CSV table of C-alpha atoms and ligand atoms in Angstrom, one decimal:
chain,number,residue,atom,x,y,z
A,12,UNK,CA,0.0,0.0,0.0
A,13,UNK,CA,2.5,2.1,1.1
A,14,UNK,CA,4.7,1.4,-1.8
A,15,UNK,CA,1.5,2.3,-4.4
A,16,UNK,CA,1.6,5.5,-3.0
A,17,UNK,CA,5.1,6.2,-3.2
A,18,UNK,CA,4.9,5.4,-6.7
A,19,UNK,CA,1.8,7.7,-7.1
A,20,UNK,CA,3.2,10.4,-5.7
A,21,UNK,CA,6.6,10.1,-7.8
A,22,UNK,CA,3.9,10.0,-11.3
A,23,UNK,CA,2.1,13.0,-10.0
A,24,UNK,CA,5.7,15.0,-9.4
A,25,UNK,CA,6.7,13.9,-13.1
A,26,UNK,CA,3.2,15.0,-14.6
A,27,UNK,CA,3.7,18.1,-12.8
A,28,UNK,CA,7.9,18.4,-13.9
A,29,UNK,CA,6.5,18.1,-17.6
A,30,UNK,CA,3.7,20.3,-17.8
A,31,UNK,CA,5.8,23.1,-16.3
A,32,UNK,CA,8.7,22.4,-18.6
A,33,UNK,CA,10.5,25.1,-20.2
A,34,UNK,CA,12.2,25.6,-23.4
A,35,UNK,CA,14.6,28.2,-25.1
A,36,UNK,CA,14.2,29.8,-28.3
A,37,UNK,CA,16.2,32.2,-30.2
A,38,UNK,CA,14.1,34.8,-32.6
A,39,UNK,CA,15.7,36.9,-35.2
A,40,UNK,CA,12.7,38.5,-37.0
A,41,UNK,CA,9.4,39.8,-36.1
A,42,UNK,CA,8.9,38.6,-32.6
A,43,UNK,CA,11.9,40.6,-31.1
A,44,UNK,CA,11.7,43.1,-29.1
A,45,UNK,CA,10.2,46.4,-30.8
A,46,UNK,CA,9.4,44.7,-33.6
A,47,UNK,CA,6.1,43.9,-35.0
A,48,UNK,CA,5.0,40.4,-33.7
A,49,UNK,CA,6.7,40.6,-30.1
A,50,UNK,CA,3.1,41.1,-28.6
A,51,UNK,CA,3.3,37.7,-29.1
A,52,UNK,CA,6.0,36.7,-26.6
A,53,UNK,CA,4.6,39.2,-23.8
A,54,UNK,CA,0.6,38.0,-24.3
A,55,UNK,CA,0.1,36.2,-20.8
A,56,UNK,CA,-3.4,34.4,-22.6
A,57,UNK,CA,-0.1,32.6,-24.3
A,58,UNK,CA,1.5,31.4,-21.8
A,59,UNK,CA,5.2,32.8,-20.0
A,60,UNK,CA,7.9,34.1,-22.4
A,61,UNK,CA,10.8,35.5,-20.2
A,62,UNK,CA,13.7,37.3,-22.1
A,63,UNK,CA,17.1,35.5,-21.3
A,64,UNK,CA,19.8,37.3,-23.2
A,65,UNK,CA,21.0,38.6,-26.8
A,66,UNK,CA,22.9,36.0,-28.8
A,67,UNK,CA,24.1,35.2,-32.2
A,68,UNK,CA,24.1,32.0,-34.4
A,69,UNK,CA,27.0,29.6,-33.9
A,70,UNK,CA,26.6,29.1,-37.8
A,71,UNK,CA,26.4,31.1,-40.2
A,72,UNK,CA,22.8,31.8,-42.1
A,73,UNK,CA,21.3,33.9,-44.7
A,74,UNK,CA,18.6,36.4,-43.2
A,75,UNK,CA,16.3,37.8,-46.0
A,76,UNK,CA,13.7,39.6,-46.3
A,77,UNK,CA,10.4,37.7,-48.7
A,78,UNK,CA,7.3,37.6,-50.4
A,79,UNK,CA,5.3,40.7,-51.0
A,80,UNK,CA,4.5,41.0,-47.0
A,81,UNK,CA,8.4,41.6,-46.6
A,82,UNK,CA,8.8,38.4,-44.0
A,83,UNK,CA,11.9,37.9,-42.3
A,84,UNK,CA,13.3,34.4,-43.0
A,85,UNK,CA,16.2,32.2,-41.7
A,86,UNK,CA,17.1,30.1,-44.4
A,87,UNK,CA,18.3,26.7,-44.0
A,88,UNK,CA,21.8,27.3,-46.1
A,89,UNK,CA,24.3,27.0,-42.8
A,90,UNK,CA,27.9,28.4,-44.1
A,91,UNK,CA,26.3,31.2,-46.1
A,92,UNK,CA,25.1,34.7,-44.6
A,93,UNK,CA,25.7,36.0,-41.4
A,94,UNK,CA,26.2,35.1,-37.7
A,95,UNK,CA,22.9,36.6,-37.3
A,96,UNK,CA,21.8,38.6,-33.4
A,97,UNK,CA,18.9,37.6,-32.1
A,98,UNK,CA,17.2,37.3,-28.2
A,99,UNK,CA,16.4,33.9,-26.5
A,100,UNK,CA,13.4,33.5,-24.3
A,101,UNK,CA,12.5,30.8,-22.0
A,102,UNK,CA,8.8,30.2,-22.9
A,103,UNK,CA,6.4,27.1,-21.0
A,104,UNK,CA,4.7,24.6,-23.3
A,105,UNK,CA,1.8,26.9,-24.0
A,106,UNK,CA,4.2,29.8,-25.5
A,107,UNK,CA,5.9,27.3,-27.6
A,108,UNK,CA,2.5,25.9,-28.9
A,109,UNK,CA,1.5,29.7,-29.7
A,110,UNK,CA,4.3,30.6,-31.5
A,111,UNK,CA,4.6,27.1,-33.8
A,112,UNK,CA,0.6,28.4,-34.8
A,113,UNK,CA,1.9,31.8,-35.5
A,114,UNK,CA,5.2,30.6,-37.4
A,115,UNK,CA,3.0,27.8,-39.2
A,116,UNK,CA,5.3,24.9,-37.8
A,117,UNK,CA,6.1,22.8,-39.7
A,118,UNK,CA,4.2,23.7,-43.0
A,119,UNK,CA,6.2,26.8,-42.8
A,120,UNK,CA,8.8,27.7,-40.8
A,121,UNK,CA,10.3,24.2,-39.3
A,122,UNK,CA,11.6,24.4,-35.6
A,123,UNK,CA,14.7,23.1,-35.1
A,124,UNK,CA,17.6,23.2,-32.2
A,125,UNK,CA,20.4,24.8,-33.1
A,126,UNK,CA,23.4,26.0,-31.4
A,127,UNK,CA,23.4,30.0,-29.7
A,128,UNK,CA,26.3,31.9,-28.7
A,129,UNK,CA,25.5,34.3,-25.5
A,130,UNK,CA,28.1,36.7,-24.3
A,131,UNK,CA,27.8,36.7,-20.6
A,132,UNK,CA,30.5,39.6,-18.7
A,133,UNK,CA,33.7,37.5,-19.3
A,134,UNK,CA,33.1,34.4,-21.4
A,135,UNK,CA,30.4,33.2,-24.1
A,136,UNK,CA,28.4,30.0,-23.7
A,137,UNK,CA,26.5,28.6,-26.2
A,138,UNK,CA,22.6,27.2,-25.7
A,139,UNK,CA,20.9,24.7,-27.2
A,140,UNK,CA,17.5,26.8,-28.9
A,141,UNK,CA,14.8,26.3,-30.9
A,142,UNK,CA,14.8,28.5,-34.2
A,143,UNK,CA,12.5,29.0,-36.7
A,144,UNK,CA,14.1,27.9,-40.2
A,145,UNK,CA,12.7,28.3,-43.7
A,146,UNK,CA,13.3,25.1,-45.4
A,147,UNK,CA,13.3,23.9,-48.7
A,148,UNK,CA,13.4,27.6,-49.9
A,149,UNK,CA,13.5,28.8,-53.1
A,150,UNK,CA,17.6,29.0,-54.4
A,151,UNK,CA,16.5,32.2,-55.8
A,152,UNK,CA,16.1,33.7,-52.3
A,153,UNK,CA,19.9,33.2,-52.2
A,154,UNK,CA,20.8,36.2,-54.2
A,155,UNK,CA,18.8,38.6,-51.9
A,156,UNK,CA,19.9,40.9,-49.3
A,157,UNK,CA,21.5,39.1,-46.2
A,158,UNK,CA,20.8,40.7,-43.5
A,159,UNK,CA,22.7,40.6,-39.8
A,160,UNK,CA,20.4,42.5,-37.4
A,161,UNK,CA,16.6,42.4,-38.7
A,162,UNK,CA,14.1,45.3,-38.0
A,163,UNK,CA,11.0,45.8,-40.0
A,164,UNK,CA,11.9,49.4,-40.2
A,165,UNK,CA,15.5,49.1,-41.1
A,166,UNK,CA,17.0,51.7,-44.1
A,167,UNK,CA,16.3,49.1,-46.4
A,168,UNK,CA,12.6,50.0,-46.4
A,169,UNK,CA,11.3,46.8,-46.8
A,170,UNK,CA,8.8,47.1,-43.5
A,171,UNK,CA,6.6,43.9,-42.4
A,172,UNK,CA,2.9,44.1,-43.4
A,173,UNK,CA,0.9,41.9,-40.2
A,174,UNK,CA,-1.1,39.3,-41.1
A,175,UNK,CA,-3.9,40.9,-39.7
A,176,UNK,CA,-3.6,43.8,-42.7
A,177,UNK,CA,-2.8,40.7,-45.3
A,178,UNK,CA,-5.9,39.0,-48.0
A,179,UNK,CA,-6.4,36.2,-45.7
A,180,UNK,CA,-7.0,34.3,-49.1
A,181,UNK,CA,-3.6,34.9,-51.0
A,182,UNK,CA,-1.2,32.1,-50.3
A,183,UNK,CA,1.9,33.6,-50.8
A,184,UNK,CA,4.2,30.2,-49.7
A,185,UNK,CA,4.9,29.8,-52.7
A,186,UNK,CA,6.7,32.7,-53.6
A,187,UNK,CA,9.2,31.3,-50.9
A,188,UNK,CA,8.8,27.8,-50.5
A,189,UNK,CA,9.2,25.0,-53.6
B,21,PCA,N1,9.3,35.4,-36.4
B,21,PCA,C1,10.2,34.4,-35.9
B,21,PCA,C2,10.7,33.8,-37.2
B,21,PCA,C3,10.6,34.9,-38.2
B,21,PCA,C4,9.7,35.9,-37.6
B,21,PCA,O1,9.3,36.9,-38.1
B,21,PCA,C5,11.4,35.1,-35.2
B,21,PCA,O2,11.3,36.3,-34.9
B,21,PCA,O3,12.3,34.4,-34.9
């Protein structure tokens, strides 16, 4: 009897340990801060989002700017591009869920772990994060502009039109994805 409930109580604690599990994840575009989707990350009906620190890809990536809504996309194309800066939050279960509906995951963007350098006062450490790729992209988006440091209202003028303000029947993948 005794032992049932031992064993009880140690299910209930791991129940509990997963639903309050936390992940980290690194955004470059839209849903930093100041820029035009981070409402997103700060919405308490979605869950926590808690900002950790700046970083910077490990790898090397193209950062472009696409389709006539002027996204921000990380391409999949490690080597090429920048060591792009971004901001990693610590977000619950629910934030994650929210963002993968807002990013589209994985029909869109596809979440993947990748490696993030964080300069703390006198060493860097690198995090395992999730980021938001565009895979399978197409080759022509190459030859675009490759940004380091997005912001929808950067000099190149190209500033991010919200879904909300978007023909909710136009799909536009295509002009990105093959
Ligand atoms: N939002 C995600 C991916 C691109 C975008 O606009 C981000 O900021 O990381």
């Amino acid at each position: 009897m005794i032992l049932l409930e031992v064993i009880s109580i140690r299910a209930n604690t791991f129940v509990q340990l997963i639903r309050t599990m936390t992940h980290k994840v690194f955004v470059y575009g839209t849903l930093k801060r100041n820029e035009p989707n981070h409402h997103w990350l700060t919405n308490p009906d979605h869950g926590s989002g808690k900002f950790l620190a700046e970083g910077t890809t490990k790898s090397k990536y193209p950062l472009i700017i696409g389709t006539k809504y002027n996204i921000p996309f990380l391409l999949h194309s490690p080597g090429d591009g920048h060591h792009v800066r971004g901001e990693v939050y610590e977000v619950d279960d629910t934030m994650l869920s929210k963002l993968d509906i807002l990013e589209d995951h994985p029909n869109y963007y596809v979440r993947e772990i990748d490696d993030i350098v964080i300069k703390l006062d006198s060493h860097e450490e690198i995090v395992k994060c999730w980021v938001y790729f565009l895979k399978n992209f197409r080759p022509e988006l190459l030859s675009k502009q490759q940004f380091e440091n997005y912001s929808s209202s950067g000099s190149h003028g190209l500033r991010y039109l919200e879904r909300s303000k978007r023909d909710p029947n136009d799909n536009y993948y295509p002009q990105v994805k093959k």
